[in-house]
């Protein structure tokens, strides 16, 4: 490159990075003292740009006015400030009639012939180039180029989530512009605030590691995975400034929530008499991310227990393994041969084994094997079930406990088989869809849910029939307490409006609809059971406590209320 080319390129780069555009040459006669008036202003040197661009910048040097050096210098600065010129000067020429002609001479920046982005292979720079003010075939405007460079980093961040900087800029008199990008990389990752939870429980949810380029979209997706574990109330991130501008340290700040609980006590019921119970559960057992729950009930003529364990990662791919063992006592409503109400004691004992596997960021599949025996004191024969279940669920919500947006889907098919000692054979389907809408900022949420169940083949044993009612489906009605609350099929619709009352206390207004029916019956939506009510949610160290009061209809078709207590939202 010639000395002139090198000098020009250096000037262009200096203009862009410093943003200072001062005249380099004011002309050999710029110091002429004020004298005759100006008769003519002449523009010369512009080869591609119209005179109007230059004359629009000359605002202080006026025809008919005396020539003032300071005003001419101001206009030269104004010409530079257009960004189109690498050199400008002004000279005065004395005309025959004694007046003056002011000649503004300019040297244009080169015409842009090419724009090259280096280290930008991950980005569709053609998309960014289309929105640039700097265009091929046009005279380079250093102001426009500087604005384009200022917009480049936010564009990369918005579209790709990457932190970048402009590492180098080259421009020559041939009009070639080279912009070199440099991605910021993670020097290290610090996890702060996890007093109980082990680091590896958090790290296995992260899809990035030290040495990777900073991708905010990927980081935020990973932090959502950490939040959806349900172990933390708050998660935030921050980046450090390092001596090397291309490195940063990511700090993940966590605030843990209580995940374990233990209760014990004594209860009395007319059917069972005096019953003692003890329960314990922890969704983050020993800080290792494992779920453990255990329950024991002891009475005069009954003994119930439940035990469950889930390991969320039996391999690096996120395959989960869950095991449950149980023996449960329940009372179901039925009718005798004369159609009179009948209370039947049901005892279920068995267990299940579930394998889960992620399909995508938001979707998991699961396979469940269940063996169960159901025994009855009246009417029904004992049932031995051997069931294979296959399910797929999707969860795009923004919080595991208090979602404000997104949806949850779950589809689950169970096949009862007579293999391995079973005596029932059937196929049934369950569908669940819930969706959340934040109507106003601050936690004003409208939530809806639909539940569906259908027997696709065979005959359901008593223990597998769909039963609705109670705290989790149709509030205001006792679970399975009438013919329209138990059957071979079911449909439930729920709607809730959730609103903040004070910190950690949320109010709820709800309405529920639902019906169960047998295969030889049809569904009439006008005959669906319905209820409405109010509730309160308390965010406590023991979890989200739920208190609801629902008004359903009794046998006389009059409104009657029932009070409910539970853990977590209904859906």
Coordinates of C-alpha atoms in Angstrom, one line a residue:
X1 CA 0.0 0.0 0.0
X2 CA 1.3 3.5 -0.8
X3 CA 2.2 6.0 1.9
X4 CA -1.0 7.9 0.9
X5 CA -3.2 4.8 1.2
X6 CA -1.7 4.0 4.6
X7 CA -2.2 7.5 5.8
X8 CA -5.9 7.6 4.6
X9 CA -6.7 4.3 6.2
X10 CA -5.2 5.4 9.5
X11 CA -7.3 8.6 9.4
X12 CA -10.5 6.6 8.7
X13 CA -10.0 4.2 11.6
X14 CA -9.1 7.1 13.9
X15 CA -12.4 8.9 12.9
X16 CA -14.4 5.8 13.7
X17 CA -13.0 4.9 17.1
X18 CA -12.5 8.4 18.5
X19 CA -15.6 10.0 17.0
X20 CA -13.6 13.2 16.4
X21 CA -13.8 14.9 13.1
X22 CA -11.7 18.0 13.0
X23 CA -10.4 19.7 9.8
X24 CA -6.9 18.7 8.9
X25 CA -6.3 21.5 6.4
X26 CA -7.9 24.8 6.4
X27 CA -6.3 26.1 3.2
X28 CA -3.3 28.2 2.6
X29 CA -5.3 31.5 2.6
X30 CA -7.6 30.7 5.5
X31 CA -5.9 33.4 7.6
X32 CA -6.9 36.3 5.2
X33 CA -8.3 39.2 7.3
X34 CA -11.9 40.3 7.0
X35 CA -12.4 42.4 3.9
X36 CA -14.7 42.5 0.9
X37 CA -18.0 40.7 1.0
X38 CA -18.5 37.2 -0.4
X39 CA -20.0 37.1 -3.9
X40 CA -19.7 33.4 -4.7
X41 CA -19.3 30.1 -2.9
X42 CA -17.6 27.4 -5.0
X43 CA -17.6 23.6 -4.2
X44 CA -15.0 21.4 -5.8
X45 CA -13.4 18.0 -5.3
X46 CA -16.6 16.0 -4.8
X47 CA -16.8 13.2 -7.4
X48 CA -19.8 11.1 -6.2
X49 CA -21.6 13.3 -3.7
X50 CA -24.0 16.0 -4.7
X51 CA -23.1 19.6 -4.0
X52 CA -26.2 19.9 -1.9
X53 CA -24.7 17.7 0.9
X54 CA -21.8 20.2 1.2
X55 CA -23.8 23.4 0.8
X56 CA -26.2 22.2 3.5
X57 CA -23.3 22.1 5.9
X58 CA -22.1 25.6 5.0
X59 CA -24.4 27.7 7.2
X60 CA -22.2 30.5 8.6
X61 CA -20.4 31.6 5.4
X62 CA -23.0 33.6 3.5
X63 CA -23.0 35.4 0.2
X64 CA -23.2 39.1 0.7
X65 CA -21.5 38.9 4.1
X66 CA -17.9 39.7 4.9
X67 CA -15.5 36.7 5.0
X68 CA -14.8 35.8 8.6
X69 CA -12.1 33.2 9.2
X70 CA -13.7 31.8 12.4
X71 CA -17.0 31.3 10.5
X72 CA -15.3 29.6 7.6
X73 CA -13.5 27.3 10.1
X74 CA -16.9 26.5 11.7
X75 CA -18.3 25.5 8.3
X76 CA -15.3 23.3 7.6
X77 CA -15.9 21.5 10.8
X78 CA -19.6 21.2 9.8
X79 CA -18.5 19.6 6.5
X80 CA -16.3 17.1 8.3
X81 CA -19.2 16.4 10.6
X82 CA -21.2 15.0 7.7
X83 CA -18.9 12.0 7.9
X84 CA -18.3 11.8 4.1
X85 CA -14.9 13.4 3.8
X86 CA -11.4 12.6 4.7
X87 CA -10.0 16.1 3.9
X88 CA -11.4 19.6 3.4
X89 CA -10.0 23.1 2.9
X90 CA -11.2 26.6 2.2
X91 CA -9.5 29.3 0.1
X92 CA -10.4 32.9 -0.7
X93 CA -10.1 34.2 -4.3
X94 CA -10.3 38.0 -4.9
X95 CA -12.5 38.7 -7.9
X96 CA -12.1 41.5 -10.4
X97 CA -14.9 43.6 -8.9
X98 CA -13.2 43.5 -5.5
X99 CA -15.5 40.9 -4.0
X100 CA -14.5 37.4 -2.8
X101 CA -15.2 33.8 -3.9
X102 CA -14.8 31.2 -1.1
X103 CA -13.7 27.9 -2.5
X104 CA -14.4 24.8 -0.4
X105 CA -12.3 21.9 -1.6
X106 CA -13.1 18.4 -0.3
X107 CA -11.7 14.9 -0.6
X108 CA -14.4 12.2 -0.4
X109 CA -14.1 9.0 1.5
X110 CA -13.8 6.0 -0.8
X111 CA -16.8 4.3 -2.2
X112 CA -17.6 1.1 -0.2
X113 CA -16.7 -1.9 -2.3
X114 CA -16.9 -4.7 0.3
X115 CA -17.9 -5.3 3.9
X116 CA -16.2 -8.3 5.5
X117 CA -17.0 -9.7 8.9
X118 CA -14.3 -11.9 10.5
X119 CA -14.9 -14.5 13.2
X120 CA -18.6 -14.2 12.6
X121 CA -19.3 -17.7 11.2
X122 CA -22.1 -18.4 13.8
X123 CA -24.1 -15.3 12.7
X124 CA -26.1 -14.5 9.6
X125 CA -24.3 -11.2 9.0
X126 CA -26.1 -10.7 5.7
X127 CA -29.2 -10.0 7.8
X128 CA -27.3 -7.4 9.8
X129 CA -25.8 -5.9 6.7
X130 CA -29.3 -5.3 5.3
X131 CA -30.1 -3.0 8.2
X132 CA -26.8 -1.2 8.1
X133 CA -26.6 2.5 7.0
X134 CA -23.2 1.7 5.4
X135 CA -23.9 0.3 1.9
X136 CA -21.8 -1.1 -0.9
X137 CA -21.6 1.3 -3.8
X138 CA -22.0 4.4 -1.7
X139 CA -19.5 6.8 -0.3
X140 CA -18.3 5.8 3.1
X141 CA -19.9 7.8 5.9
X142 CA -17.8 7.3 9.0
X143 CA -20.7 8.5 11.2
X144 CA -23.0 5.9 9.8
X145 CA -20.3 3.2 10.1
X146 CA -19.8 4.1 13.8
X147 CA -23.5 3.9 14.4
X148 CA -23.6 0.5 12.6
X149 CA -20.8 -0.7 14.8
X150 CA -22.6 0.5 17.9
X151 CA -25.7 -1.5 16.8
X152 CA -23.7 -4.7 16.0
X153 CA -23.2 -5.9 19.5
X154 CA -26.8 -5.5 20.6
X155 CA -28.0 -7.2 17.4
X156 CA -25.8 -10.2 18.0
X157 CA -27.0 -10.3 21.7
X158 CA -30.7 -10.1 20.7
X159 CA -30.6 -12.6 17.9
X160 CA -28.0 -15.1 19.2
X161 CA -27.5 -14.3 22.9
X162 CA -23.8 -13.9 22.4
X163 CA -21.6 -11.3 24.1
X164 CA -19.2 -10.0 21.5
X165 CA -16.9 -7.0 21.0
X166 CA -15.3 -5.4 17.9
X167 CA -11.7 -6.5 18.2
X168 CA -10.3 -4.8 15.1
X169 CA -11.4 -2.6 12.2
X170 CA -9.7 -2.2 8.9
X171 CA -10.5 0.3 6.1
X172 CA -8.6 1.2 3.0
X173 CA -8.8 3.6 0.1
X174 CA -10.2 0.9 -2.1
X175 CA -13.4 0.9 -0.1
X176 CA -12.9 -2.4 1.7
X177 CA -14.1 -2.5 5.3
X178 CA -13.1 -5.4 7.5
X179 CA -14.8 -5.8 10.9
X180 CA -13.3 -8.4 13.2
X181 CA -15.5 -9.8 16.0
X182 CA -14.3 -11.5 19.2
X183 CA -16.7 -13.6 21.3
X184 CA -16.5 -13.3 25.1
X185 CA -15.7 -16.7 26.6
X186 CA -16.4 -18.1 30.1
X187 CA -13.3 -18.1 32.2
X188 CA -15.0 -19.8 35.1
X189 CA -18.4 -20.5 36.7
X190 CA -19.1 -19.8 40.3
X191 CA -22.2 -21.1 42.1
X192 CA -23.1 -19.2 45.3
X193 CA -25.9 -19.7 47.9
X194 CA -26.5 -23.5 47.6
X195 CA -26.0 -24.4 51.3
X196 CA -27.7 -27.8 51.0
X197 CA -27.7 -28.6 47.3
X198 CA -24.6 -30.1 46.0
X199 CA -22.8 -28.3 43.1
X200 CA -23.1 -31.3 40.8
X201 CA -26.9 -31.2 41.1
X202 CA -26.8 -27.7 39.6
X203 CA -24.0 -28.3 37.2
X204 CA -25.7 -31.2 35.5
X205 CA -28.5 -28.9 34.4
X206 CA -26.1 -26.5 32.7
X207 CA -25.4 -27.0 29.0
X208 CA -22.3 -24.8 29.0
X209 CA -18.9 -25.0 30.6
X210 CA -15.7 -22.8 31.1
X211 CA -14.1 -22.1 27.8
X212 CA -17.4 -21.8 25.9
X213 CA -18.5 -18.5 24.3
X214 CA -21.0 -16.6 26.5
X215 CA -24.5 -17.4 25.1
X216 CA -27.1 -15.7 27.2
X217 CA -30.0 -17.6 25.7
X218 CA -28.3 -20.9 26.5
X219 CA -27.4 -19.7 30.0
X220 CA -30.9 -18.6 30.7
X221 CA -32.4 -21.8 29.4
X222 CA -30.1 -23.7 31.7
X223 CA -31.0 -21.5 34.7
X224 CA -34.6 -22.2 33.9
X225 CA -33.8 -25.9 34.3
X226 CA -32.3 -25.2 37.6
X227 CA -35.3 -23.1 38.7
X228 CA -37.7 -25.9 37.6
X229 CA -36.0 -28.3 40.0
X230 CA -38.1 -26.6 42.7
X231 CA -35.2 -26.2 45.2
X232 CA -34.7 -22.5 44.9
X233 CA -36.8 -19.4 45.5
X234 CA -34.5 -17.1 43.5
X235 CA -31.9 -17.4 40.8
X236 CA -29.8 -14.6 39.3
X237 CA -26.7 -14.3 37.2
X238 CA -23.9 -11.8 36.9
X239 CA -20.7 -11.4 34.9
X240 CA -17.3 -10.1 36.0
X241 CA -15.0 -7.7 34.2
X242 CA -11.6 -9.4 33.6
X243 CA -8.2 -8.1 32.6
X244 CA -8.7 -9.9 29.3
X245 CA -11.7 -8.2 27.7
X246 CA -12.6 -11.5 25.9
X247 CA -13.0 -13.4 29.2
X248 CA -15.6 -13.2 32.0
X249 CA -16.6 -15.2 35.1
X250 CA -20.2 -16.2 35.5
X251 CA -21.6 -16.1 39.0
X252 CA -24.9 -18.0 39.6
X253 CA -26.6 -16.6 42.8
X254 CA -29.1 -19.0 44.4
X255 CA -31.5 -18.7 47.3
X256 CA -32.6 -22.1 48.5
X257 CA -36.1 -23.0 49.7
X258 CA -37.1 -25.7 52.2
X259 CA -37.7 -28.9 50.4
X260 CA -38.2 -31.4 53.3
X261 CA -41.0 -31.8 55.7
X262 CA -42.0 -34.2 58.5
X263 CA -45.3 -34.5 60.3
X264 CA -46.9 -36.9 62.8
X265 CA -50.2 -37.0 64.8
X266 CA -53.3 -38.8 65.7
X267 CA -56.7 -38.8 63.8
X268 CA -60.1 -40.3 64.4
X269 CA -62.6 -41.6 61.9
X270 CA -65.8 -43.6 62.4
X271 CA -64.7 -46.3 60.0
X272 CA -61.1 -46.7 61.3
X273 CA -61.3 -45.4 64.8
X274 CA -58.2 -43.9 66.3
X275 CA -55.3 -43.8 63.8
X276 CA -51.7 -42.6 64.4
X277 CA -49.6 -41.4 61.4
X278 CA -46.2 -40.2 60.6
X279 CA -45.1 -38.7 57.2
X280 CA -41.8 -37.4 55.9
X281 CA -40.7 -36.2 52.4
X282 CA -37.9 -34.4 50.8
X283 CA -37.6 -33.4 47.1
X284 CA -33.9 -32.8 47.5
X285 CA -32.8 -35.6 49.8
X286 CA -29.3 -34.9 51.3
X287 CA -28.9 -32.1 48.7
X288 CA -28.4 -34.7 45.9
X289 CA -31.6 -34.0 44.0
X290 CA -33.3 -37.3 44.9
X291 CA -37.0 -37.4 45.9
X292 CA -37.9 -39.5 49.0
X293 CA -41.3 -39.8 50.7
X294 CA -42.5 -42.2 53.4
X295 CA -45.8 -42.5 55.3
X296 CA -47.0 -44.9 57.9
X297 CA -50.5 -45.1 59.4
X298 CA -51.4 -47.5 62.2
X299 CA -54.9 -48.3 63.6
X300 CA -56.8 -51.0 65.4
X301 CA -57.6 -52.9 62.2
X302 CA -55.5 -51.3 59.6
X303 CA -51.9 -50.6 58.6
X304 CA -51.1 -48.3 55.7
X305 CA -47.8 -47.3 54.3
X306 CA -46.2 -45.5 51.3
X307 CA -42.6 -45.3 50.3
X308 CA -41.2 -43.6 47.2
X309 CA -37.8 -42.9 45.8
X310 CA -36.7 -41.2 42.6
X311 CA -33.2 -40.7 41.2
X312 CA -33.4 -38.1 38.5
X313 CA -30.1 -38.9 36.8
X314 CA -29.1 -42.6 36.5
X315 CA -27.0 -41.6 33.5
X316 CA -25.6 -38.4 32.0
X317 CA -28.5 -38.1 29.6
X318 CA -31.1 -37.3 32.3
X319 CA -32.8 -40.8 32.5
X320 CA -34.7 -41.0 35.8
X321 CA -35.7 -44.0 37.8
X322 CA -38.6 -44.0 40.3
X323 CA -39.9 -46.7 42.7
X324 CA -43.0 -46.7 44.8
X325 CA -44.3 -49.2 47.3
X326 CA -47.6 -48.8 49.0
X327 CA -50.5 -50.2 51.0
X328 CA -53.5 -47.9 51.1
X329 CA -56.9 -48.1 52.8
X330 CA -59.9 -46.2 51.3
X331 CA -63.6 -46.1 51.4
X332 CA -65.5 -46.0 48.2
X333 CA -69.2 -45.1 47.6
X334 CA -71.3 -47.7 45.9
X335 CA -74.8 -49.1 45.9
X336 CA -76.2 -52.4 47.0
X337 CA -78.5 -54.7 45.0
X338 CA -81.5 -52.6 46.0
X339 CA -79.9 -49.3 45.0
X340 CA -79.2 -48.1 48.5
X341 CA -75.9 -46.3 49.3
X342 CA -73.1 -48.6 50.4
X343 CA -69.7 -47.8 51.9
X344 CA -67.1 -50.4 50.8
X345 CA -63.6 -50.6 52.3
X346 CA -60.9 -51.0 49.7
X347 CA -57.3 -51.9 50.4
X348 CA -54.7 -51.5 47.7
X349 CA -51.2 -52.9 47.9
X350 CA -48.5 -52.9 45.3
X351 CA -45.8 -50.9 43.7
X352 CA -44.6 -49.4 40.5
X353 CA -41.3 -48.7 38.7
X354 CA -41.0 -45.7 36.3
X355 CA -38.2 -44.9 33.8
X356 CA -38.2 -41.3 32.4
X357 CA -36.2 -39.8 29.6
X358 CA -36.0 -36.2 28.2
X359 CA -37.0 -35.9 24.5
X360 CA -36.5 -32.1 24.2
X361 CA -35.9 -29.1 26.4
X362 CA -39.5 -29.1 27.6
X363 CA -40.8 -32.7 26.9
X364 CA -40.2 -36.0 28.7
X365 CA -41.4 -39.5 28.1
X366 CA -41.9 -42.2 30.8
X367 CA -42.6 -45.9 31.0
X368 CA -44.3 -47.3 34.1
X369 CA -44.7 -50.9 35.2
X370 CA -47.3 -51.4 38.0
X371 CA -48.4 -54.4 40.0
X372 CA -51.3 -54.0 42.4
X373 CA -53.8 -56.0 44.4
X374 CA -57.2 -54.5 45.4
X375 CA -59.2 -56.2 48.2
X376 CA -62.8 -55.4 49.2
X377 CA -64.8 -56.2 52.3
X378 CA -68.1 -56.2 50.4
X379 CA -69.6 -56.8 46.9
X380 CA -66.5 -56.7 44.7
X381 CA -64.1 -59.5 43.9
X382 CA -60.4 -59.0 44.6
X383 CA -58.5 -57.6 41.6
X384 CA -54.9 -58.3 40.6
X385 CA -53.6 -55.7 38.2
X386 CA -50.5 -55.9 36.0
X387 CA -50.3 -52.5 34.2
X388 CA -47.9 -51.0 31.6
X389 CA -48.1 -47.2 31.3
X390 CA -46.6 -45.0 28.6
X391 CA -46.7 -41.2 29.0
X392 CA -45.4 -38.0 27.5
X393 CA -45.5 -34.6 29.2
X394 CA -44.5 -31.1 28.2
X395 CA -43.9 -28.2 30.5
X396 CA -43.1 -24.7 29.3
X397 CA -44.1 -22.8 32.4
X398 CA -41.9 -20.2 34.0
X399 CA -42.0 -21.5 37.6
X400 CA -42.4 -24.9 39.2
X401 CA -44.7 -23.7 42.0
X402 CA -46.3 -20.4 40.9
X403 CA -46.5 -20.3 37.1
X404 CA -47.6 -17.1 35.4
X405 CA -47.2 -18.1 31.8
X406 CA -46.8 -21.2 29.6
X407 CA -48.6 -24.5 29.6
X408 CA -48.4 -28.2 30.8
X409 CA -49.5 -31.2 28.7
X410 CA -49.6 -34.8 29.8
X411 CA -50.9 -37.8 27.9
X412 CA -50.8 -41.2 29.6
X413 CA -52.0 -44.6 28.3
X414 CA -52.4 -47.6 30.7
X415 CA -52.7 -51.1 29.5
X416 CA -54.0 -53.8 31.9
X417 CA -52.8 -57.3 31.0
X418 CA -53.5 -60.8 32.3
X419 CA -49.9 -61.7 32.0
X420 CA -47.8 -62.3 35.1
X421 CA -50.8 -63.1 37.3
X422 CA -53.2 -60.3 36.4
X423 CA -56.9 -60.9 36.2
X424 CA -58.0 -57.6 34.5
X425 CA -57.6 -56.5 30.9
X426 CA -58.2 -53.0 29.7
X427 CA -56.8 -49.9 28.0
X428 CA -57.5 -46.4 29.3
X429 CA -56.3 -42.9 28.3
X430 CA -55.8 -39.8 30.5
X431 CA -55.2 -36.3 29.1
X432 CA -54.3 -33.2 31.1
X433 CA -53.7 -29.7 29.8
X434 CA -53.3 -26.6 31.9
X435 CA -52.4 -23.1 30.7
X436 CA -51.4 -19.9 32.5
X437 CA -51.9 -16.2 31.6
X438 CA -50.5 -13.2 33.5
X439 CA -53.2 -10.6 33.1
X440 CA -51.4 -7.9 35.0
X441 CA -47.9 -7.5 36.3
X442 CA -47.4 -8.5 39.9
X443 CA -48.9 -12.0 39.9
X444 CA -52.5 -11.5 38.6
X445 CA -52.9 -14.9 36.8
X446 CA -55.7 -16.6 35.0
X447 CA -55.2 -20.4 35.0
X448 CA -57.3 -23.0 33.2
X449 CA -57.2 -26.8 33.1
X450 CA -58.9 -29.6 31.2
X451 CA -58.8 -33.3 32.4
X452 CA -60.0 -36.1 30.3
X453 CA -60.2 -39.8 30.8
X454 CA -61.5 -42.6 28.5
X455 CA -61.7 -46.4 28.5
X456 CA -60.5 -47.4 25.1
X457 CA -60.9 -51.2 25.4
X458 CA -61.9 -53.8 28.0
X459 CA -63.7 -53.4 31.3
X460 CA -62.2 -51.4 34.1
X461 CA -62.0 -53.1 37.5
X462 CA -63.4 -51.2 40.4
X463 CA -60.0 -50.0 41.5
X464 CA -59.2 -48.4 38.1
X465 CA -62.5 -46.5 37.5
X466 CA -62.3 -42.8 37.1
X467 CA -63.4 -40.9 40.2
X468 CA -63.7 -37.2 40.4
X469 CA -64.5 -34.8 43.2
X470 CA -62.4 -33.5 46.2
X471 CA -59.6 -31.1 46.5
X472 CA -57.8 -31.8 43.2
X473 CA -60.6 -32.1 40.6
X474 CA -64.1 -31.0 41.5
X475 CA -64.2 -29.0 44.7
X476 CA -67.5 -28.9 46.5
X477 CA -68.2 -32.6 45.9
X478 CA -66.9 -35.7 47.7
X479 CA -64.7 -37.9 45.5
X480 CA -66.7 -40.6 43.6
X481 CA -69.7 -40.0 45.9
X482 CA -72.4 -40.4 43.1
X483 CA -72.9 -42.0 39.8
X484 CA -71.9 -38.8 38.0
X485 CA -68.6 -38.7 39.9
X486 CA -67.3 -42.2 38.9
X487 CA -67.3 -44.1 35.7
X488 CA -65.4 -45.5 32.7
X489 CA -64.8 -42.0 31.4
X490 CA -64.5 -38.5 32.8
X491 CA -64.2 -34.8 31.9
X492 CA -63.1 -32.0 34.3
X493 CA -62.7 -28.3 33.6
X494 CA -61.2 -25.8 36.0
X495 CA -60.7 -22.1 36.0
X496 CA -58.9 -20.0 38.6
X497 CA -58.1 -16.3 39.0
X498 CA -55.1 -15.9 41.3
X499 CA -54.2 -12.5 42.8
X500 CA -51.8 -11.2 45.4
X501 CA -53.2 -10.1 48.8
X502 CA -50.0 -9.4 50.7
X503 CA -46.5 -10.8 50.5
X504 CA -46.5 -14.6 50.4
X505 CA -50.3 -14.7 50.5
X506 CA -52.4 -15.2 47.3
X507 CA -56.1 -15.2 46.9
X508 CA -58.0 -17.5 44.5
X509 CA -61.5 -17.4 42.9
X510 CA -62.4 -20.6 41.1
X511 CA -65.0 -22.5 39.2
X512 CA -65.1 -26.2 38.4
X513 CA -67.1 -28.4 36.1
X514 CA -67.0 -32.2 35.8
X515 CA -68.7 -35.4 35.1
X516 CA -67.9 -39.2 35.0
X517 CA -70.0 -41.6 33.0
X518 CA -70.0 -45.3 31.9
X519 CA -69.4 -46.6 28.4
X520 CA -73.1 -47.3 27.9
X521 CA -73.9 -43.6 28.6
X522 CA -73.3 -40.4 26.7
X523 CA -71.9 -37.1 27.8
X524 CA -74.3 -34.1 28.0
X525 CA -72.4 -31.0 28.8
X526 CA -75.5 -29.4 30.3
X527 CA -75.6 -32.1 32.9
X528 CA -72.1 -31.5 34.2
X529 CA -71.6 -31.0 37.9
X530 CA -70.5 -27.5 38.7
X531 CA -69.1 -25.6 41.7
X532 CA -67.4 -22.4 42.6
X533 CA -65.6 -21.0 45.5
X534 CA -62.7 -19.0 47.0
X535 CA -59.3 -20.0 48.4
X536 CA -56.0 -18.7 49.9
X537 CA -52.4 -19.8 49.1
X538 CA -49.8 -19.3 51.8
X539 CA -46.1 -19.5 50.8
X540 CA -44.4 -21.0 53.8
X541 CA -41.1 -22.8 54.6
X542 CA -43.1 -26.0 54.5
X543 CA -44.3 -25.3 50.9
X544 CA -47.3 -23.6 49.3
X545 CA -50.2 -24.3 51.6
X546 CA -53.7 -24.4 49.9
X547 CA -57.0 -23.6 51.6
X548 CA -60.1 -23.8 49.5
X549 CA -63.9 -23.6 50.1
X550 CA -66.0 -25.0 47.3
X551 CA -69.8 -24.8 46.9
X552 CA -71.2 -27.8 45.0
X553 CA -74.6 -29.3 45.0
X554 CA -76.0 -32.0 47.3
X555 CA -78.5 -34.7 46.6
X556 CA -81.3 -32.2 46.9
X557 CA -79.7 -30.1 44.2
X558 CA -79.0 -27.3 46.7
X559 CA -75.6 -25.6 47.2
X560 CA -73.5 -27.0 50.0
X561 CA -69.9 -26.2 50.9
X562 CA -66.8 -28.2 51.6
X563 CA -63.4 -27.1 53.0
X564 CA -60.2 -28.4 51.6
X565 CA -56.5 -28.3 52.5
X566 CA -53.6 -29.3 50.4
X567 CA -50.0 -28.6 49.3
X568 CA -49.3 -26.6 46.1
X569 CA -51.8 -25.2 43.6
X570 CA -54.6 -27.4 42.5
X571 CA -53.0 -27.4 39.0

